[in-house]
GROMACS .gro file of C-alpha atoms in nm:
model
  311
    1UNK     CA    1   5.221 -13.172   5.032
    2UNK     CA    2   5.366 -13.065   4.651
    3UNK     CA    3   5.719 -12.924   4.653
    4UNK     CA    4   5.737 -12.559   4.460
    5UNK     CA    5   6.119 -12.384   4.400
    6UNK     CA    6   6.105 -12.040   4.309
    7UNK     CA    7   6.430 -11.922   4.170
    8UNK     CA    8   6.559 -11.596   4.089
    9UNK     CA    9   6.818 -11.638   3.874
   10UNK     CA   10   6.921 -11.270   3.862
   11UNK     CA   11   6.979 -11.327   4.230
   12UNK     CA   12   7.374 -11.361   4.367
   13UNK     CA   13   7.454 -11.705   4.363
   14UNK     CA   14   7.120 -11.856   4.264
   15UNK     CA   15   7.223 -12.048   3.912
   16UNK     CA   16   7.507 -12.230   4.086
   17UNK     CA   17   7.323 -12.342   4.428
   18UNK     CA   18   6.975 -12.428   4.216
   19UNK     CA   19   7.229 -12.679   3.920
   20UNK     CA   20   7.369 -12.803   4.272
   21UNK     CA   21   7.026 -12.908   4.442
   22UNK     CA   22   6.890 -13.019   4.099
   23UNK     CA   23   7.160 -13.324   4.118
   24UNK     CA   24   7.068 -13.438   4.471
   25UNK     CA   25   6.711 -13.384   4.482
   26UNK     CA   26   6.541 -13.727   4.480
   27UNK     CA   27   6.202 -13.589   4.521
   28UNK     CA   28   5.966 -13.481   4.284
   29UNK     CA   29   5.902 -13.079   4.288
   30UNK     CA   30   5.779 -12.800   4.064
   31UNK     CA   31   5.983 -12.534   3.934
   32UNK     CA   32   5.936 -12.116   3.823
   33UNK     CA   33   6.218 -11.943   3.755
   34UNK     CA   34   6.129 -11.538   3.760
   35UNK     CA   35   6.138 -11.326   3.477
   36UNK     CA   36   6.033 -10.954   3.631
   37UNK     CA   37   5.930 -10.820   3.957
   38UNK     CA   38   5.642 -10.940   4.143
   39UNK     CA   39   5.686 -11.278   3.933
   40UNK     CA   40   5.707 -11.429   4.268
   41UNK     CA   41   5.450 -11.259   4.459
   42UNK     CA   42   5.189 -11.390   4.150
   43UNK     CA   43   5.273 -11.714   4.155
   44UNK     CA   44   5.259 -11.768   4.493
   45UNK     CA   45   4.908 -11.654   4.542
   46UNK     CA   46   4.771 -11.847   4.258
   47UNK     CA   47   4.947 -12.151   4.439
   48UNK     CA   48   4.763 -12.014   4.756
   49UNK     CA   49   4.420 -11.983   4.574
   50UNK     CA   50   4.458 -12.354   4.468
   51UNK     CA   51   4.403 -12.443   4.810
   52UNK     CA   52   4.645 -12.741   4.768
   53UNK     CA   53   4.919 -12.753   5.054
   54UNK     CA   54   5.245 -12.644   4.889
   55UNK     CA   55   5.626 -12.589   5.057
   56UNK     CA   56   5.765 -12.317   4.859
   57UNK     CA   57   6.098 -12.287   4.871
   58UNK     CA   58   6.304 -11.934   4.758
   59UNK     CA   59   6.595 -11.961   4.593
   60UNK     CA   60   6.759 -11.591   4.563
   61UNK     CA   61   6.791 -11.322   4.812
   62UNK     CA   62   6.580 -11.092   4.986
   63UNK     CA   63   6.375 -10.950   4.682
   64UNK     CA   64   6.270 -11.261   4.632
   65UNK     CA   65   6.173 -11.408   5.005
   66UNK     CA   66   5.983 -11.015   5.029
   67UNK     CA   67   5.802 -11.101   4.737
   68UNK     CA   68   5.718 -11.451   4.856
   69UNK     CA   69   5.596 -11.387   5.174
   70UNK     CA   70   5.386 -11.104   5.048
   71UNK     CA   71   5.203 -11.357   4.766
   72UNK     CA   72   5.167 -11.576   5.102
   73UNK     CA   73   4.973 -11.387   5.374
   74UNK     CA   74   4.705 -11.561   5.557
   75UNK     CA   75   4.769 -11.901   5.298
   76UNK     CA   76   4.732 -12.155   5.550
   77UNK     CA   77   4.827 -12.429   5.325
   78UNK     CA   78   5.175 -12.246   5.198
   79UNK     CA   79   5.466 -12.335   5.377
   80UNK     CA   80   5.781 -12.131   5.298
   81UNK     CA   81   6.128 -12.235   5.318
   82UNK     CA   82   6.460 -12.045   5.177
   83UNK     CA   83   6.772 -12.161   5.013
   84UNK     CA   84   7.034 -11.866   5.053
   85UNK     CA   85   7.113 -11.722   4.751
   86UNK     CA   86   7.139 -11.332   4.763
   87UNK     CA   87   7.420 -11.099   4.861
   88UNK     CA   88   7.294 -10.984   5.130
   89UNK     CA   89   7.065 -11.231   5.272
   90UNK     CA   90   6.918 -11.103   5.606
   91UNK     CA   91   6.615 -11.328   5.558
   92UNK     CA   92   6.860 -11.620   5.639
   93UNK     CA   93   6.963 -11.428   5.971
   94UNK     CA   94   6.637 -11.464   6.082
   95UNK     CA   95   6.419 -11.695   5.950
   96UNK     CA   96   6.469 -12.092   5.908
   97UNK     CA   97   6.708 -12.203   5.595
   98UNK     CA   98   6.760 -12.495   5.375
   99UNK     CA   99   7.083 -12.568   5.238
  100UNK     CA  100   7.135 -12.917   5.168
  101UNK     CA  101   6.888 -13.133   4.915
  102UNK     CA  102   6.844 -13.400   5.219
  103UNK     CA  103   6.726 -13.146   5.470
  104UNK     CA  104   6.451 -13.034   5.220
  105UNK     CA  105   6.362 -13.425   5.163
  106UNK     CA  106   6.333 -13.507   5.563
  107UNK     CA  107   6.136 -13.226   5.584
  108UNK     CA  108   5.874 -13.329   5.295
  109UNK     CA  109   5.875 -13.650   5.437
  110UNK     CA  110   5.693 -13.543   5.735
  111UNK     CA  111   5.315 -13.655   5.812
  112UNK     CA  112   5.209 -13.365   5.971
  113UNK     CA  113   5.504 -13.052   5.867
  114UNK     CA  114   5.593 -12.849   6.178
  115UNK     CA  115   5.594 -12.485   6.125
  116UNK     CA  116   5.671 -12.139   6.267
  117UNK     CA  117   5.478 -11.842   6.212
  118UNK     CA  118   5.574 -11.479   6.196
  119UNK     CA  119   5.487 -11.178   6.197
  120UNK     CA  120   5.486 -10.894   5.852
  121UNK     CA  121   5.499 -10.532   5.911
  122UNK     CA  122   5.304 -10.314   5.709
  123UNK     CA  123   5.422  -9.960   5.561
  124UNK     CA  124   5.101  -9.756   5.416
  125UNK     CA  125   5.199  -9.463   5.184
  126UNK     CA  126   4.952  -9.247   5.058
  127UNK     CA  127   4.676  -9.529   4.924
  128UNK     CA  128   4.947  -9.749   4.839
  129UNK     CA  129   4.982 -10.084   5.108
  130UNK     CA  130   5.323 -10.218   5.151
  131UNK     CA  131   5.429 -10.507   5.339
  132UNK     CA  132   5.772 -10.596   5.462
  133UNK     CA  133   5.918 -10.927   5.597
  134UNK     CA  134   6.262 -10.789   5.732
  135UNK     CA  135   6.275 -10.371   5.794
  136UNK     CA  136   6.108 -10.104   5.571
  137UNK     CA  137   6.193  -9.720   5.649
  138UNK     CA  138   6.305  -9.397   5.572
  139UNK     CA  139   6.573  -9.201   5.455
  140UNK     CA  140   6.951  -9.305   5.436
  141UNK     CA  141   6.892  -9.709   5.431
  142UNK     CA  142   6.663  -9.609   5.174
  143UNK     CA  143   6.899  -9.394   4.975
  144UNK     CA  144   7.204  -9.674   5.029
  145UNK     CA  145   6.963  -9.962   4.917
  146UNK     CA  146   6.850  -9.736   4.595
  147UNK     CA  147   7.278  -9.685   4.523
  148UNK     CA  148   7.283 -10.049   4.609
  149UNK     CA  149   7.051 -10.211   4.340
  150UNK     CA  150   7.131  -9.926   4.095
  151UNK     CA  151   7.485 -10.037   4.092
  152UNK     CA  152   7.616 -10.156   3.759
  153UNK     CA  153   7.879 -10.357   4.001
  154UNK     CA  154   7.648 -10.540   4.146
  155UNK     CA  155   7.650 -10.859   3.993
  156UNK     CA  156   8.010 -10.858   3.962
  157UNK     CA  157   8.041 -10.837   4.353
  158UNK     CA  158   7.775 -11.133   4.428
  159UNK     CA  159   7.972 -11.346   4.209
  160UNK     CA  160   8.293 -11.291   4.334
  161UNK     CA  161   8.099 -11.307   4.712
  162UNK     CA  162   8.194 -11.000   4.821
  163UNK     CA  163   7.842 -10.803   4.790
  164UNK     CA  164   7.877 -10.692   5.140
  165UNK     CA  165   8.174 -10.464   5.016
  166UNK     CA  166   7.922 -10.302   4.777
  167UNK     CA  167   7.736 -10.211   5.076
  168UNK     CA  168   8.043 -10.034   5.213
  169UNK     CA  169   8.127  -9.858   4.911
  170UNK     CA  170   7.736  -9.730   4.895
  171UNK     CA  171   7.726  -9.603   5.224
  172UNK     CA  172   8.038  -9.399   5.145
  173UNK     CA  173   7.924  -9.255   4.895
  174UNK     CA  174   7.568  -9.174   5.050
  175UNK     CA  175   7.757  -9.008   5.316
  176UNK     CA  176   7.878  -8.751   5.076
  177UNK     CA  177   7.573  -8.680   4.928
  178UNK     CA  178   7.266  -8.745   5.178
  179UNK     CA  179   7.077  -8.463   5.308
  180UNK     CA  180   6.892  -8.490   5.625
  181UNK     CA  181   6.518  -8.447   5.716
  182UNK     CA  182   6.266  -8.382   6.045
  183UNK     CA  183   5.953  -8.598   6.101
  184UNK     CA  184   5.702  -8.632   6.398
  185UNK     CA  185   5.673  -8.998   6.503
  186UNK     CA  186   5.349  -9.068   6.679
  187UNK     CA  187   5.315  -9.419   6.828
  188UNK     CA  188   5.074  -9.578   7.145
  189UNK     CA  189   4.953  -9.238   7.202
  190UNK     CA  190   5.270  -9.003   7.230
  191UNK     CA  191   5.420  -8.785   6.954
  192UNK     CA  192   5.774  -8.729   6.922
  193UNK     CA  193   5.942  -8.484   6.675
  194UNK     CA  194   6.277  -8.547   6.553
  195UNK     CA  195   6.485  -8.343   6.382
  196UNK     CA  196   6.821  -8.342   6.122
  197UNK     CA  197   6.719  -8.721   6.071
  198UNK     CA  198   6.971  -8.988   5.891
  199UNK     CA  199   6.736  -9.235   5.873
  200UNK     CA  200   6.410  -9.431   6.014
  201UNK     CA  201   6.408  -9.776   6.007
  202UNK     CA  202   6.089 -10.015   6.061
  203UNK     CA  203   6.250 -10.369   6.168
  204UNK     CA  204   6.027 -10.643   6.207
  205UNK     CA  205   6.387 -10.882   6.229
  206UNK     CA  206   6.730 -10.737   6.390
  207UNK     CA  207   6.941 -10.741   6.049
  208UNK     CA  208   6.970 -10.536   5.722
  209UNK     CA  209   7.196 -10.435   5.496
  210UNK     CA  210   7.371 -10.769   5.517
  211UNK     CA  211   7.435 -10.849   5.876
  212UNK     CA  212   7.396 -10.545   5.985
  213UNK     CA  213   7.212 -10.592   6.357
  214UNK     CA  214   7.020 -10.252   6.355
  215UNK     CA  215   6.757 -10.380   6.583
  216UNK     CA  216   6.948 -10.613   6.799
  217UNK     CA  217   6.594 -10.652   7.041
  218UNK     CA  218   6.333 -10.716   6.705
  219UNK     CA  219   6.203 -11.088   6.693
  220UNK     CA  220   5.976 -11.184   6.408
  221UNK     CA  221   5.654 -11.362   6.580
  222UNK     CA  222   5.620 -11.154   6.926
  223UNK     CA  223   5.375 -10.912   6.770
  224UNK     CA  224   5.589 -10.576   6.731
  225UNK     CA  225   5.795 -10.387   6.547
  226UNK     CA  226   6.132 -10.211   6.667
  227UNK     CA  227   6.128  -9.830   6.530
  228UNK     CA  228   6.500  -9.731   6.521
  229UNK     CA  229   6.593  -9.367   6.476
  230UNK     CA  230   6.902  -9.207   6.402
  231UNK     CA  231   6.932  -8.787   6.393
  232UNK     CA  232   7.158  -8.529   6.450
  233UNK     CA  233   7.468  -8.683   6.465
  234UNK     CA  234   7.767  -8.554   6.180
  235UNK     CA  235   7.878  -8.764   5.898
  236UNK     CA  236   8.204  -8.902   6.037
  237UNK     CA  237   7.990  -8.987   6.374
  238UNK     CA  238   7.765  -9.152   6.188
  239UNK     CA  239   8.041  -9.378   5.969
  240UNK     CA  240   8.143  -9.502   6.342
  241UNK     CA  241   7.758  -9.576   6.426
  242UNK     CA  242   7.718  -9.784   6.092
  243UNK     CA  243   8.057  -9.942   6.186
  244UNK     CA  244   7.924 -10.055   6.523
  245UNK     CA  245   7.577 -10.179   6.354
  246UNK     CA  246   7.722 -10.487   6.323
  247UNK     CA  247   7.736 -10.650   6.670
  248UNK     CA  248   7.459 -10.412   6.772
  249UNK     CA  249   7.678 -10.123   6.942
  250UNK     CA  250   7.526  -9.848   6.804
  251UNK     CA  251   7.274  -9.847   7.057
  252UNK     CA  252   7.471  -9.737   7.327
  253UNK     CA  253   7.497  -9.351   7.106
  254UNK     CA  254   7.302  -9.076   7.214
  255UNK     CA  255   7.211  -9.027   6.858
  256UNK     CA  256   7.024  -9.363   6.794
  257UNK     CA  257   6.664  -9.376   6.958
  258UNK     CA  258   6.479  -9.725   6.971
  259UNK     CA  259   6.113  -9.749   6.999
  260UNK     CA  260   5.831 -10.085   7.068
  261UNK     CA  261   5.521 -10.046   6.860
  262UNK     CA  262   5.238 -10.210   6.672
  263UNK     CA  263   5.142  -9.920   6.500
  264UNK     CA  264   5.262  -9.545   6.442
  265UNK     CA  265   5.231  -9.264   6.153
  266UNK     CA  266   5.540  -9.081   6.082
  267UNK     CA  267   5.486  -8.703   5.933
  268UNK     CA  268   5.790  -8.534   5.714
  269UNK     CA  269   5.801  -8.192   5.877
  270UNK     CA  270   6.107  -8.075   5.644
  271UNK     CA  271   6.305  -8.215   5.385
  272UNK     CA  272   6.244  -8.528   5.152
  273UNK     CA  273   6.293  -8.870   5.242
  274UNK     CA  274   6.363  -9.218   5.015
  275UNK     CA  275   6.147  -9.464   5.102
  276UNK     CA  276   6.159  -9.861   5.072
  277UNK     CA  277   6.029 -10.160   5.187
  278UNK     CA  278   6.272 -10.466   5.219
  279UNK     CA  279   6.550 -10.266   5.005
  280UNK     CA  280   6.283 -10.259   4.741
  281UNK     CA  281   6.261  -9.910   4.652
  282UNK     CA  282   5.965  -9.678   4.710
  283UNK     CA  283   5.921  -9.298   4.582
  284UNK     CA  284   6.045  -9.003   4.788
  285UNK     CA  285   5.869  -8.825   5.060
  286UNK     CA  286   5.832  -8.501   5.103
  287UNK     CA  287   5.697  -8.236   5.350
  288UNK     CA  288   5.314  -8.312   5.515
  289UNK     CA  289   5.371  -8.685   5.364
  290UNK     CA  290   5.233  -8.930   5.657
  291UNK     CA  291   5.366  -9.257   5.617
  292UNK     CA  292   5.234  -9.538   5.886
  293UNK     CA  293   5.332  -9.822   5.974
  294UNK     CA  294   5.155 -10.132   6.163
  295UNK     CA  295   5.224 -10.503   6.249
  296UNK     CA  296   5.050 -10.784   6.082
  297UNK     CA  297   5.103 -11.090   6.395
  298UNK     CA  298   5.214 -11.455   6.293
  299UNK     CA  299   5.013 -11.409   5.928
  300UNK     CA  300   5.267 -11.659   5.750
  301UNK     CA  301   5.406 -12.020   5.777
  302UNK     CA  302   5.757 -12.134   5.756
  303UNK     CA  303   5.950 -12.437   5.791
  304UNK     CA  304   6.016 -12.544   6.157
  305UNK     CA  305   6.264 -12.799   6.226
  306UNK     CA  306   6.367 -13.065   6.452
  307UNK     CA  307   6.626 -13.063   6.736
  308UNK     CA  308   6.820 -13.261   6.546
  309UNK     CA  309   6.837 -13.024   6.231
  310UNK     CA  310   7.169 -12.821   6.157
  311UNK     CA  311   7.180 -12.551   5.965
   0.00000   0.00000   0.00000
């Protein structure tokens, strides 16, 4: 098995932690740094097509695992492993992480690699196929994420580590500005229409937004997807639901509907909606748009380790 790092090094802390595991590695390994987007998602197919087993390790932050994991659907000989380096990181709350040069050694120096594999979810829009690795959805997420990444702060606040305040400051300022829509959500059969809707979220994991635990129930390999929904609630109400997200409280509001499904289609009714996929940002919908969703079961391989592993 060949050792591959793909570093971002646009990502939060991803220059300092990539200098720090070039002067303990002791292995031999391959190196792309990205350029643009979907830099990532091309090289790791044409590692995939060379049918060569590879361990590709991310070094970034969520961009950069979503774009990953997409180049490495159905790759049987791709392993993927992650080295935290984002500002939000909610692939590391979920998903198995490197951080020390030795762990990454012990694990190459395995005969036969042990592995996980997980689940993608799958967001269709109009002809164009999307897949996701943590949450995908619509509305406010979508419209915080877009404020998020457009942010001429940004970089600032991953270097001093304090991105998640960015996050805080985004959703503030979303709050004053967001307008609400109504969708039908049709899933296993049954049709639901919702109304004055903040936002719909797709999770195939429990966190976004950096630690946020918006789908406390979601686990990445059991074949489903957790459909949260949160509508007509007022803006104040719904800075004390986004407060609570983060040790899963805001399930216990009226306001916040949770859903099981491996597939549904989601129809705008009224109103437009942002869209994006793993905080990657997709174009608005608007009214009759359907927008479905699906999950792909255990269609990638990660690192598994041993008992006697800490992370």
């Amino acid at each position: 098995m060949e050792l591959f790092f793909i570093v971002n090094p646009k990502a939060g802390k991803a220059k300092r932690i990539w200098r720090q595991l070039q002067r303990t590695l002791t292995v031999s390994y391959q190196v792309h740094n990205t350029r643009a987007e979907g830099d990532a998602t091309v090289i790791t197919k044409q590692l995939a097509q060379s049918n060569r087993p590879y361990l590709i390790i991310g070094v970034g932050g969520d961009g950069t695992m979503h774009e990953i994991v997409q180049g490495a659907l159905h790759a049987k000989n791709i392993i993927i492993g992650y080295v935290p380096a984002g500002s939000g990181n909610d692939f590391a709350r979920a998903f198995p992480t490197f951080h020390h040069a030795h762990e990454i050694e012990q694990f190459m120096q395995q005969v036969q690699p042990t592995i996980h594999t997980f689940d993608s979810g799958v967001m269709q829009v109009d002809d164009e196929v999307h897949c996701f690795v943590n949450n995908a959805g619509l509305g406010f997420d979508a419209y915080v994420a877009t404020l998020v990444n457009q942010s001429k702060w940004k970089r600032l606040f991953n270097h001093l580590r304090i991105g998640r305040f960015l996050y805080f400051f985004a959703v503030i300022r979303a709050l004053l500005h967001y307008k609400t829509f109504s969708a039908t959500i049709t899933s296993d059969g049954k049709t639901i229409h919702y109304k004055d809707i903040w936002f719909i979220a797709l999770c195939n994991q429990p966190y976004f937004g950096g630690g946020m635990k918006v789908a406390p129930q979601a686990v990445p390999h059991d074949g489903y997807l957790q459909v949260v929904v949160v509508n007509k609630v007022s803006r104040l109400k719904l800075l004390l639901v986004f407060s609570s997200v983060f040790i899963g409280w805001h399930t216990f509001f009226k306001e916040v509907s949770i859903m099981q499904a491996t597939t549904m289609a989601i129809t705008i009714t009224q109103g437009d909606a942002p869209a994006h996929v793993d905080g990657e940002k997709l174009a608005n919908q608007s009214v009759d748009a359907t927008i479905s969703g699906q999950i792909k079961p255990r269609c990638w391989q990660s690192v598994r380790f041993t008992a006697n592993h800490h992370i």
